[in-house]
Structures are given as C-alpha cells and as structure tokens.
C-alpha cells in the first residue's frame, strides 16, 4: 500500500516537490520495502510514530490525488 502510493506520487511528479522529511521517508520505504516502520524510523533518526505518520501522509496524498484525477474525467 505504501509502496504503491509512493510509486504513484513519483509517477505523477509529486515526489520531487515534497518536503524533505516526506521525500526521505518515501525514498527509505522504496529502497527498503521489507523493513518494518521501527527500522525505517531508526535509519531516518526519527521516532516510530514520526515515520508512521510520514508514510501515512504519503498514502493520503496519493489517495487524494487519485480522487481528484477521477473527478476531472
């Protein structure tokens, strides 16, 4: 779910325009799909909660963008 969302944002050109914190979380997740959130958080030097919220934000952004794209059709 997270990987699909990040790939969608990347495909839509949104990933490059994100805040550094979101972009780094996205890149970590893409490069390490097998790792759990706690390990990703440790790699990013943020709390587990912080990483969880960043990844959820990316999923929300992708879902919102998909809804907006469908409404325009």
mmCIF file of N, CA, C and O in Angstrom, residues 1-67:
data_model
loop_
_atom_site.group_PDB
_atom_site.id
_atom_site.type_symbol
_atom_site.label_atom_id
_atom_site.label_comp_id
_atom_site.label_asym_id
_atom_site.label_seq_id
_atom_site.Cartn_x
_atom_site.Cartn_y
_atom_site.Cartn_z
ATOM 1 N N UNK A 1 0.841 -1.194 0.000
ATOM 2 C CA UNK A 1 0.000 0.000 0.000
ATOM 3 C C UNK A 1 0.887 1.260 0.000
ATOM 4 O O UNK A 1 0.653 2.167 -0.793
ATOM 5 N N UNK A 2 1.878 1.292 0.872
ATOM 6 C CA UNK A 2 2.775 2.448 0.932
ATOM 7 C C UNK A 2 3.612 2.549 -0.332
ATOM 8 O O UNK A 2 3.753 3.633 -0.905
ATOM 9 N N UNK A 3 4.125 1.428 -0.782
ATOM 10 C CA UNK A 3 4.980 1.412 -1.978
ATOM 11 C C UNK A 3 4.165 1.862 -3.191
ATOM 12 O O UNK A 3 4.639 2.663 -3.997
ATOM 13 N N UNK A 4 2.946 1.330 -3.317
ATOM 14 C CA UNK A 4 2.080 1.722 -4.434
ATOM 15 C C UNK A 4 1.805 3.218 -4.413
ATOM 16 O O UNK A 4 1.828 3.885 -5.447
ATOM 17 N N UNK A 5 1.529 3.747 -3.229
ATOM 18 C CA UNK A 5 1.251 5.177 -3.090
ATOM 19 C C UNK A 5 2.465 6.015 -3.471
ATOM 20 O O UNK A 5 2.348 7.003 -4.207
ATOM 21 N N UNK A 6 3.626 5.608 -2.998
ATOM 22 C CA UNK A 6 4.850 6.359 -3.305
ATOM 23 C C UNK A 6 5.164 6.291 -4.786
ATOM 24 O O UNK A 6 5.516 7.297 -5.408
ATOM 25 N N UNK A 7 5.006 5.108 -5.375
ATOM 26 C CA UNK A 7 5.244 4.987 -6.819
ATOM 27 C C UNK A 7 4.274 5.845 -7.619
ATOM 28 O O UNK A 7 4.648 6.442 -8.628
ATOM 29 N N UNK A 8 3.022 5.914 -7.160
ATOM 30 C CA UNK A 8 2.038 6.769 -7.835
ATOM 31 C C UNK A 8 2.455 8.235 -7.751
ATOM 32 O O UNK A 8 2.424 8.962 -8.755
ATOM 33 N N UNK A 9 2.855 8.690 -6.569
ATOM 34 C CA UNK A 9 3.296 10.081 -6.409
ATOM 35 C C UNK A 9 4.529 10.360 -7.259
ATOM 36 O O UNK A 9 4.651 11.435 -7.846
ATOM 37 N N UNK A 10 5.409 9.391 -7.353
ATOM 38 C CA UNK A 10 6.606 9.536 -8.180
ATOM 39 C C UNK A 10 6.215 9.655 -9.650
ATOM 40 O O UNK A 10 6.710 10.533 -10.365
ATOM 41 N N UNK A 11 5.325 8.795 -10.081
ATOM 42 C CA UNK A 11 4.842 8.800 -11.470
ATOM 43 C C UNK A 11 4.163 10.124 -11.829
ATOM 44 O O UNK A 11 4.311 10.629 -12.941
ATOM 45 N N UNK A 12 3.455 10.689 -10.875
ATOM 46 C CA UNK A 12 2.745 11.949 -11.098
ATOM 47 C C UNK A 12 3.644 13.179 -10.942
ATOM 48 O O UNK A 12 3.187 14.302 -11.121
ATOM 49 N N UNK A 13 4.896 12.967 -10.580
ATOM 50 C CA UNK A 13 5.833 14.072 -10.442
ATOM 51 C C UNK A 13 5.698 14.836 -9.143
ATOM 52 O O UNK A 13 6.236 15.932 -9.002
ATOM 53 N N UNK A 14 4.998 14.276 -8.183
ATOM 54 C CA UNK A 14 4.754 14.947 -6.911
ATOM 55 C C UNK A 14 5.918 14.734 -5.939
ATOM 56 O O UNK A 14 6.247 15.616 -5.150
ATOM 57 N N UNK A 15 6.537 13.587 -6.022
ATOM 58 C CA UNK A 15 7.571 13.208 -5.053
ATOM 59 C C UNK A 15 8.698 14.232 -4.969
ATOM 60 O O UNK A 15 9.155 14.574 -3.884
ATOM 61 N N UNK A 16 9.128 14.745 -6.091
ATOM 62 C CA UNK A 16 10.241 15.699 -6.108
ATOM 63 C C UNK A 16 9.903 17.026 -5.439
ATOM 64 O O UNK A 16 10.799 17.770 -5.049
ATOM 65 N N UNK A 17 8.622 17.330 -5.317
ATOM 66 C CA UNK A 17 8.204 18.610 -4.750
ATOM 67 C C UNK A 17 7.804 18.529 -3.279
ATOM 68 O O UNK A 17 7.339 19.508 -2.714
ATOM 69 N N UNK A 18 7.978 17.373 -2.663
ATOM 70 C CA UNK A 18 7.602 17.201 -1.265
ATOM 71 C C UNK A 18 8.643 17.802 -0.327
ATOM 72 O O UNK A 18 9.797 17.995 -0.712
ATOM 73 N N UNK A 19 8.213 18.054 0.912
ATOM 74 C CA UNK A 19 9.156 18.479 1.945
ATOM 75 C C UNK A 19 10.209 17.386 2.091
ATOM 76 O O UNK A 19 9.936 16.205 1.854
ATOM 77 N N UNK A 20 11.394 17.776 2.504
ATOM 78 C CA UNK A 20 12.498 16.821 2.642
ATOM 79 C C UNK A 20 12.142 15.648 3.556
ATOM 80 O O UNK A 20 12.530 14.514 3.289
ATOM 81 N N UNK A 21 11.411 15.914 4.629
ATOM 82 C CA UNK A 21 11.074 14.842 5.569
ATOM 83 C C UNK A 21 10.203 13.775 4.908
ATOM 84 O O UNK A 21 10.411 12.577 5.111
ATOM 85 N N UNK A 22 9.233 14.201 4.110
ATOM 86 C CA UNK A 22 8.371 13.245 3.413
ATOM 87 C C UNK A 22 9.130 12.538 2.293
ATOM 88 O O UNK A 22 8.975 11.336 2.088
ATOM 89 N N UNK A 23 9.934 13.307 1.582
ATOM 90 C CA UNK A 23 10.697 12.722 0.482
ATOM 91 C C UNK A 23 11.679 11.669 0.999
ATOM 92 O O UNK A 23 11.795 10.585 0.416
ATOM 93 N N UNK A 24 12.356 11.954 2.098
ATOM 94 C CA UNK A 24 13.313 10.991 2.631
ATOM 95 C C UNK A 24 12.602 9.739 3.146
ATOM 96 O O UNK A 24 13.103 8.624 2.977
ATOM 97 N N UNK A 25 11.429 9.896 3.745
ATOM 98 C CA UNK A 25 10.652 8.736 4.191
ATOM 99 C C UNK A 25 10.238 7.888 2.991
ATOM 100 O O UNK A 25 10.309 6.656 3.032
ATOM 101 N N UNK A 26 9.828 8.550 1.920
ATOM 102 C CA UNK A 26 9.418 7.839 0.706
ATOM 103 C C UNK A 26 10.587 7.063 0.105
ATOM 104 O O UNK A 26 10.445 5.888 -0.269
ATOM 105 N N UNK A 27 11.728 7.690 0.025
ATOM 106 C CA UNK A 27 12.906 7.045 -0.565
ATOM 107 C C UNK A 27 13.351 5.857 0.302
ATOM 108 O O UNK A 27 13.670 4.783 -0.228
ATOM 109 N N UNK A 28 13.346 6.047 1.616
ATOM 110 C CA UNK A 28 13.698 4.944 2.515
ATOM 111 C C UNK A 28 12.761 3.759 2.317
ATOM 112 O O UNK A 28 13.202 2.610 2.262
ATOM 113 N N UNK A 29 11.466 4.025 2.231
ATOM 114 C CA UNK A 29 10.490 2.946 2.051
ATOM 115 C C UNK A 29 10.693 2.253 0.704
ATOM 116 O O UNK A 29 10.692 1.021 0.620
ATOM 117 N N UNK A 30 10.899 3.024 -0.355
ATOM 118 C CA UNK A 30 11.105 2.420 -1.681
ATOM 119 C C UNK A 30 12.361 1.558 -1.718
ATOM 120 O O UNK A 30 12.362 0.480 -2.322
ATOM 121 N N UNK A 31 13.405 2.025 -1.079
ATOM 122 C CA UNK A 31 14.675 1.302 -1.095
ATOM 123 C C UNK A 31 14.715 0.125 -0.122
ATOM 124 O O UNK A 31 15.600 -0.726 -0.228
ATOM 125 N N UNK A 32 13.762 0.090 0.811
ATOM 126 C CA UNK A 32 13.754 -0.942 1.846
ATOM 127 C C UNK A 32 12.335 -1.464 2.094
ATOM 128 O O UNK A 32 11.813 -1.350 3.207
ATOM 129 N N UNK A 33 11.701 -2.028 1.082
ATOM 130 C CA UNK A 33 10.301 -2.440 1.235
ATOM 131 C C UNK A 33 10.082 -3.534 2.280
ATOM 132 O O UNK A 33 8.982 -3.665 2.815
ATOM 133 N N UNK A 34 11.128 -4.271 2.599
ATOM 134 C CA UNK A 34 10.990 -5.382 3.535
ATOM 135 C C UNK A 34 11.133 -4.974 5.001
ATOM 136 O O UNK A 34 10.808 -5.744 5.891
ATOM 137 N N UNK A 35 11.590 -3.758 5.242
ATOM 138 C CA UNK A 35 11.844 -3.327 6.620
ATOM 139 C C UNK A 35 10.573 -2.833 7.304
ATOM 140 O O UNK A 35 9.688 -2.267 6.670
ATOM 141 N N UNK A 36 10.516 -3.028 8.615
ATOM 142 C CA UNK A 36 9.367 -2.528 9.369
ATOM 143 C C UNK A 36 9.549 -1.033 9.668
ATOM 144 O O UNK A 36 10.627 -0.473 9.471
ATOM 145 N N UNK A 37 8.492 -0.429 10.147
ATOM 146 C CA UNK A 37 8.499 1.018 10.378
ATOM 147 C C UNK A 37 9.527 1.410 11.438
ATOM 148 O O UNK A 37 10.197 2.433 11.300
ATOM 149 N N UNK A 38 9.678 0.584 12.452
ATOM 150 C CA UNK A 38 10.645 0.904 13.502
ATOM 151 C C UNK A 38 12.072 0.980 12.946
ATOM 152 O O UNK A 38 12.829 1.901 13.266
ATOM 153 N N UNK A 39 12.426 0.053 12.075
ATOM 154 C CA UNK A 39 13.759 0.058 11.484
ATOM 155 C C UNK A 39 13.934 1.257 10.558
ATOM 156 O O UNK A 39 14.984 1.915 10.575
ATOM 157 N N UNK A 40 12.911 1.557 9.769
ATOM 158 C CA UNK A 40 12.975 2.739 8.904
ATOM 159 C C UNK A 40 13.143 4.004 9.746
ATOM 160 O O UNK A 40 13.923 4.892 9.390
ATOM 161 N N UNK A 41 12.411 4.077 10.841
ATOM 162 C CA UNK A 41 12.497 5.241 11.731
ATOM 163 C C UNK A 41 13.907 5.388 12.287
ATOM 164 O O UNK A 41 14.454 6.501 12.320
ATOM 165 N N UNK A 42 14.504 4.288 12.700
ATOM 166 C CA UNK A 42 15.873 4.329 13.218
ATOM 167 C C UNK A 42 16.851 4.802 12.144
ATOM 168 O O UNK A 42 17.764 5.577 12.438
ATOM 169 N N UNK A 43 16.649 4.364 10.917
ATOM 170 C CA UNK A 43 17.523 4.775 9.815
ATOM 171 C C UNK A 43 17.398 6.274 9.541
ATOM 172 O O UNK A 43 18.367 6.923 9.161
ATOM 173 N N UNK A 44 16.188 6.804 9.726
ATOM 174 C CA UNK A 44 15.930 8.222 9.469
ATOM 175 C C UNK A 44 16.169 9.085 10.709
ATOM 176 O O UNK A 44 16.024 10.304 10.652
ATOM 177 N N UNK A 45 16.477 8.429 11.815
ATOM 178 C CA UNK A 45 16.705 9.127 13.078
ATOM 179 C C UNK A 45 15.462 9.918 13.528
ATOM 180 O O UNK A 45 15.557 11.073 13.946
ATOM 181 N N UNK A 46 14.295 9.273 13.374
ATOM 182 C CA UNK A 46 13.031 9.848 13.845
ATOM 183 C C UNK A 46 12.330 8.790 14.694
ATOM 184 O O UNK A 46 12.730 7.627 14.712
ATOM 185 N N UNK A 47 11.287 9.202 15.372
ATOM 186 C CA UNK A 47 10.529 8.245 16.181
ATOM 187 C C UNK A 47 9.726 7.311 15.269
ATOM 188 O O UNK A 47 9.455 7.620 14.108
ATOM 189 N N UNK A 48 9.339 6.178 15.827
ATOM 190 C CA UNK A 48 8.499 5.233 15.092
ATOM 191 C C UNK A 48 7.185 5.914 14.687
ATOM 192 O O UNK A 48 6.705 5.774 13.570
ATOM 193 N N UNK A 49 6.632 6.690 15.620
ATOM 194 C CA UNK A 49 5.397 7.425 15.364
ATOM 195 C C UNK A 49 5.584 8.439 14.230
ATOM 196 O O UNK A 49 4.724 8.575 13.360
ATOM 197 N N UNK A 50 6.722 9.113 14.247
ATOM 198 C CA UNK A 50 7.004 10.094 13.202
ATOM 199 C C UNK A 50 7.075 9.454 11.821
ATOM 200 O O UNK A 50 6.522 9.980 10.846
ATOM 201 N N UNK A 51 7.745 8.302 11.734
ATOM 202 C CA UNK A 51 7.841 7.609 10.445
ATOM 203 C C UNK A 51 6.468 7.108 10.004
ATOM 204 O O UNK A 51 6.093 7.232 8.838
ATOM 205 N N UNK A 52 5.704 6.567 10.951
ATOM 206 C CA UNK A 52 4.360 6.081 10.657
ATOM 207 C C UNK A 52 3.496 7.203 10.074
ATOM 208 O O UNK A 52 2.816 7.018 9.062
ATOM 209 N N UNK A 53 3.546 8.363 10.687
ATOM 210 C CA UNK A 53 2.743 9.495 10.217
ATOM 211 C C UNK A 53 3.210 9.996 8.856
ATOM 212 O O UNK A 53 2.387 10.369 8.011
ATOM 213 N N UNK A 54 4.499 9.994 8.608
ATOM 214 C CA UNK A 54 5.018 10.416 7.297
ATOM 215 C C UNK A 54 4.559 9.462 6.201
ATOM 216 O O UNK A 54 4.122 9.897 5.134
ATOM 217 N N UNK A 55 4.648 8.173 6.472
ATOM 218 C CA UNK A 55 4.227 7.199 5.466
ATOM 219 C C UNK A 55 2.720 7.267 5.244
ATOM 220 O O UNK A 55 2.250 7.160 4.107
ATOM 221 N N UNK A 56 1.957 7.455 6.318
ATOM 222 C CA UNK A 56 0.505 7.607 6.168
ATOM 223 C C UNK A 56 0.157 8.860 5.379
ATOM 224 O O UNK A 56 -0.790 8.857 4.585
ATOM 225 N N UNK A 57 0.898 9.926 5.592
ATOM 226 C CA UNK A 57 0.677 11.174 4.850
ATOM 227 C C UNK A 57 0.883 10.938 3.359
ATOM 228 O O UNK A 57 0.110 11.436 2.530
ATOM 229 N N UNK A 58 1.903 10.176 3.002
ATOM 230 C CA UNK A 58 2.158 9.863 1.593
ATOM 231 C C UNK A 58 1.001 9.072 0.988
ATOM 232 O O UNK A 58 0.571 9.347 -0.136
ATOM 233 N N UNK A 59 0.479 8.105 1.738
ATOM 234 C CA UNK A 59 -0.663 7.315 1.263
ATOM 235 C C UNK A 59 -1.883 8.209 1.087
ATOM 236 O O UNK A 59 -2.590 8.132 0.069
ATOM 237 N N UNK A 60 -2.129 9.081 2.056
ATOM 238 C CA UNK A 60 -3.262 10.021 1.957
ATOM 239 C C UNK A 60 -3.117 10.932 0.746
ATOM 240 O O UNK A 60 -4.097 11.199 0.040
ATOM 241 N N UNK A 61 -1.912 11.435 0.520
ATOM 242 C CA UNK A 61 -1.672 12.320 -0.618
ATOM 243 C C UNK A 61 -1.963 11.591 -1.932
ATOM 244 O O UNK A 61 -2.583 12.162 -2.843
ATOM 245 N N UNK A 62 -1.524 10.358 -2.044
ATOM 246 C CA UNK A 62 -1.764 9.580 -3.260
ATOM 247 C C UNK A 62 -3.254 9.332 -3.451
ATOM 248 O O UNK A 62 -3.780 9.494 -4.556
ATOM 249 N N UNK A 63 -3.946 8.975 -2.382
ATOM 250 C CA UNK A 63 -5.386 8.732 -2.472
ATOM 251 C C UNK A 63 -6.134 9.992 -2.877
ATOM 252 O O UNK A 63 -7.054 9.937 -3.704
ATOM 253 N N UNK A 64 -5.770 11.128 -2.311
ATOM 254 C CA UNK A 64 -6.407 12.398 -2.649
ATOM 255 C C UNK A 64 -6.154 12.747 -4.113
ATOM 256 O O UNK A 64 -7.062 13.178 -4.823
ATOM 257 N N UNK A 65 -4.935 12.549 -4.556
ATOM 258 C CA UNK A 65 -4.591 12.863 -5.947
ATOM 259 C C UNK A 65 -5.372 11.971 -6.908
ATOM 260 O O UNK A 65 -5.837 12.419 -7.939
ATOM 261 N N UNK A 66 -5.521 10.695 -6.552
ATOM 262 C CA UNK A 66 -6.276 9.767 -7.400
ATOM 263 C C UNK A 66 -7.737 10.180 -7.474
ATOM 264 O O UNK A 66 -8.340 10.141 -8.538
ATOM 265 N N UNK A 67 -8.317 10.584 -6.344
ATOM 266 C CA UNK A 67 -9.713 11.033 -6.319
ATOM 267 C C UNK A 67 -9.876 12.285 -7.178
ATOM 268 O O UNK A 67 -10.800 12.382 -7.993
#
